[in-house]
PDB file of C-alpha atoms in Angstrom:
ATOM      1  CA  MET J   1     -12.081 -17.174  28.472  1.00 50.00           C
ATOM      2  CA  HIS J   2      -8.699 -17.806  30.001  1.00 57.00           C
ATOM      3  CA  GLN J   3      -6.513 -20.246  28.120  1.00 65.00           C
ATOM      4  CA  MET J   4      -3.920 -22.035  30.251  1.00 67.00           C
ATOM      5  CA  SER J   5      -1.208 -24.305  28.969  1.00 74.00           C
ATOM      6  CA  HIS J   6      -1.008 -27.235  31.398  1.00 79.00           C
ATOM      7  CA  PRO J   7       1.961 -29.570  31.754  1.00 81.00           C
ATOM      8  CA  THR J   8       1.429 -33.266  31.113  1.00 85.00           C
ATOM      9  CA  LYS J   9       1.329 -35.792  33.942  1.00 87.00           C
ATOM     10  CA  GLU J  10       4.722 -37.091  32.869  1.00 88.00           C
ATOM     11  CA  GLN J  11       6.228 -33.600  33.053  1.00 86.00           C
ATOM     12  CA  VAL J  12       4.829 -33.088  36.553  1.00 85.00           C
ATOM     13  CA  ARG J  13       6.091 -36.502  37.714  1.00 87.00           C
ATOM     14  CA  ALA J  14       9.577 -35.803  36.318  1.00 88.00           C
ATOM     15  CA  TYR J  15       9.581 -32.385  37.993  1.00 85.00           C
ATOM     16  CA  MET J  16       8.555 -33.896  41.342  1.00 85.00           C
ATOM     17  CA  GLN J  17      11.320 -36.521  41.103  1.00 86.00           C
ATOM     18  CA  ARG J  18      13.888 -33.782  40.394  1.00 85.00           C
ATOM     19  CA  ARG J  19      12.550 -31.743  43.320  1.00 82.00           C
ATOM     20  CA  GLU J  20      12.738 -34.675  45.739  1.00 82.00           C
ATOM     21  CA  SER J  21      16.334 -35.448  44.790  1.00 82.00           C
ATOM     22  CA  ALA J  22      17.377 -31.775  45.092  1.00 79.00           C
ATOM     23  CA  ARG J  23      16.670 -31.674  48.871  1.00 79.00           C
ATOM     24  CA  LYS J  24      16.048 -27.919  48.789  1.00 80.00           C
ATOM     25  CA  PRO J  25      13.038 -25.900  49.877  1.00 81.00           C
ATOM     26  CA  PRO J  26      10.428 -25.576  47.134  1.00 79.00           C
ATOM     27  CA  PRO J  27      10.658 -22.549  44.859  1.00 82.00           C
ATOM     28  CA  ALA J  28       7.967 -19.912  44.573  1.00 87.00           C
ATOM     29  CA  PRO J  29       4.781 -20.911  42.702  1.00 85.00           C
ATOM     30  CA  ALA J  30       5.669 -18.577  39.826  1.00 85.00           C
ATOM     31  CA  GLU J  31       9.026 -20.334  39.422  1.00 85.00           C
ATOM     32  CA  ILE J  32       7.359 -23.756  39.429  1.00 84.00           C
ATOM     33  CA  ARG J  33       4.945 -22.605  36.717  1.00 83.00           C
ATOM     34  CA  ARG J  34       7.854 -21.232  34.689  1.00 84.00           C
ATOM     35  CA  GLN J  35       9.821 -24.489  34.979  1.00 82.00           C
ATOM     36  CA  LEU J  36       6.820 -26.565  33.920  1.00 82.00           C
ATOM     37  CA  GLY J  37       5.754 -24.210  31.134  1.00 79.00           C
ATOM     38  CA  TRP J  38       2.409 -23.682  32.854  1.00 78.00           C
ATOM     39  CA  SER J  39       1.411 -20.191  31.817  1.00 69.00           C
ATOM     40  CA  ARG J  40      -1.313 -18.105  30.320  1.00 64.00           C
ATOM     41  CA  THR J  41      -1.412 -17.385  26.642  1.00 57.00           C
ATOM     42  CA  ALA J  42      -0.410 -13.935  25.401  1.00 52.00           C
ATOM     43  CA  GLN J  43      -4.053 -13.009  24.812  1.00 49.00           C
ATOM     44  CA  ASP J  44      -4.855 -13.497  28.505  1.00 47.00           C
ATOM     45  CA  GLU J  45      -2.152 -11.092  29.623  1.00 51.00           C
ATOM     46  CA  LEU J  46      -4.652  -8.299  28.966  1.00 52.00           C
ATOM     47  CA  PRO J  47      -6.376  -6.932  32.082  1.00 57.00           C
ATOM     48  CA  CYS J  48      -9.369  -9.014  33.117  1.00 59.00           C
ATOM     49  CA  LEU J  49     -12.714  -7.256  33.398  1.00 58.00           C
ATOM     50  CA  CYS J  50     -14.193 -10.038  35.548  1.00 59.00           C
ATOM     51  CA  ASP J  51     -13.783  -8.174  38.827  1.00 56.00           C
ATOM     52  CA  GLN J  52     -15.283  -5.039  37.340  1.00 64.00           C
ATOM     53  CA  LEU J  53     -18.291  -6.969  36.016  1.00 67.00           C
ATOM     54  CA  PHE J  54     -19.005  -8.684  39.338  1.00 70.00           C
ATOM     55  CA  LEU J  55     -18.841  -5.508  41.424  1.00 68.00           C
ATOM     56  CA  PRO J  56     -22.399  -4.268  40.631  1.00 75.00           C
ATOM     57  CA  GLY J  57     -23.807  -7.705  41.454  1.00 77.00           C
ATOM     58  CA  MET J  58     -21.927  -7.842  44.729  1.00 79.00           C
ATOM     59  CA  MET J  59     -23.134  -4.354  45.628  1.00 83.00           C
ATOM     60  CA  GLY J  60     -26.720  -5.440  44.897  1.00 85.00           C
ATOM     61  CA  GLN J  61     -26.309  -8.488  47.139  1.00 88.00           C
ATOM     62  CA  LEU J  62     -24.889  -6.321  49.898  1.00 89.00           C
ATOM     63  CA  ALA J  63     -27.808  -3.891  49.611  1.00 91.00           C
ATOM     64  CA  ALA J  64     -30.325  -6.767  49.757  1.00 91.00           C
ATOM     65  CA  LEU J  65     -28.632  -8.283  52.815  1.00 91.00           C
ATOM     66  CA  LEU J  66     -28.567  -4.929  54.578  1.00 93.00           C
ATOM     67  CA  MET J  67     -32.264  -4.400  53.849  1.00 93.00           C
ATOM     68  CA  LEU J  68     -33.128  -7.857  55.206  1.00 92.00           C
ATOM     69  CA  GLN J  69     -31.064  -7.181  58.308  1.00 93.00           C
ATOM     70  CA  TRP J  70     -32.889  -3.886  58.803  1.00 92.00           C
ATOM     71  CA  LEU J  71     -36.300  -5.542  58.328  1.00 91.00           C
ATOM     72  CA  PHE J  72     -35.511  -8.312  60.833  1.00 90.00           C
ATOM     73  CA  ARG J  73     -34.330  -5.793  63.387  1.00 89.00           C
ATOM     74  CA  ALA J  74     -37.409  -3.621  62.823  1.00 88.00           C
ATOM     75  CA  ALA J  75     -39.646  -6.669  63.247  1.00 87.00           C
ATOM     76  CA  ALA J  76     -37.841  -7.664  66.436  1.00 84.00           C
ATOM     77  CA  LEU J  77     -38.185  -4.179  67.864  1.00 81.00           C
ATOM     78  CA  GLY J  78     -41.885  -4.155  66.959  1.00 79.00           C
ATOM     79  CA  GLN J  79     -42.467  -7.379  68.895  1.00 77.00           C
ATOM     80  CA  LEU J  80     -40.770  -5.997  72.010  1.00 65.00           C
ATOM     81  CA  ARG J  81     -43.210  -3.105  72.346  1.00 60.00           C
TER      82      ARG J  81
END
C-alpha cells in the first residue's frame, strides 16, 4: 500500500495564513507538498504495478460491453425484418 506523510491541521492552517499574506499566485502542487512535507515514503517511489494489474480487467469489461452492444444491435436488426 502507499504510505503518505500528511501534514497536521495546524501546519496547513499556518501555511494558508502565510500564503494569504504573501499576495502571490499559488505555487505548483508539487511545491506545496514539498513545503508542507507531504510526500510519499521512499518505499513507494518504486514503480506501481496497479495500472498493469487493472489492464486485463479493463480489457475484459471492454470485451463484455462490445459483445452486449453487438447482441443488442443484432436483436434490433432481427426485429426490423
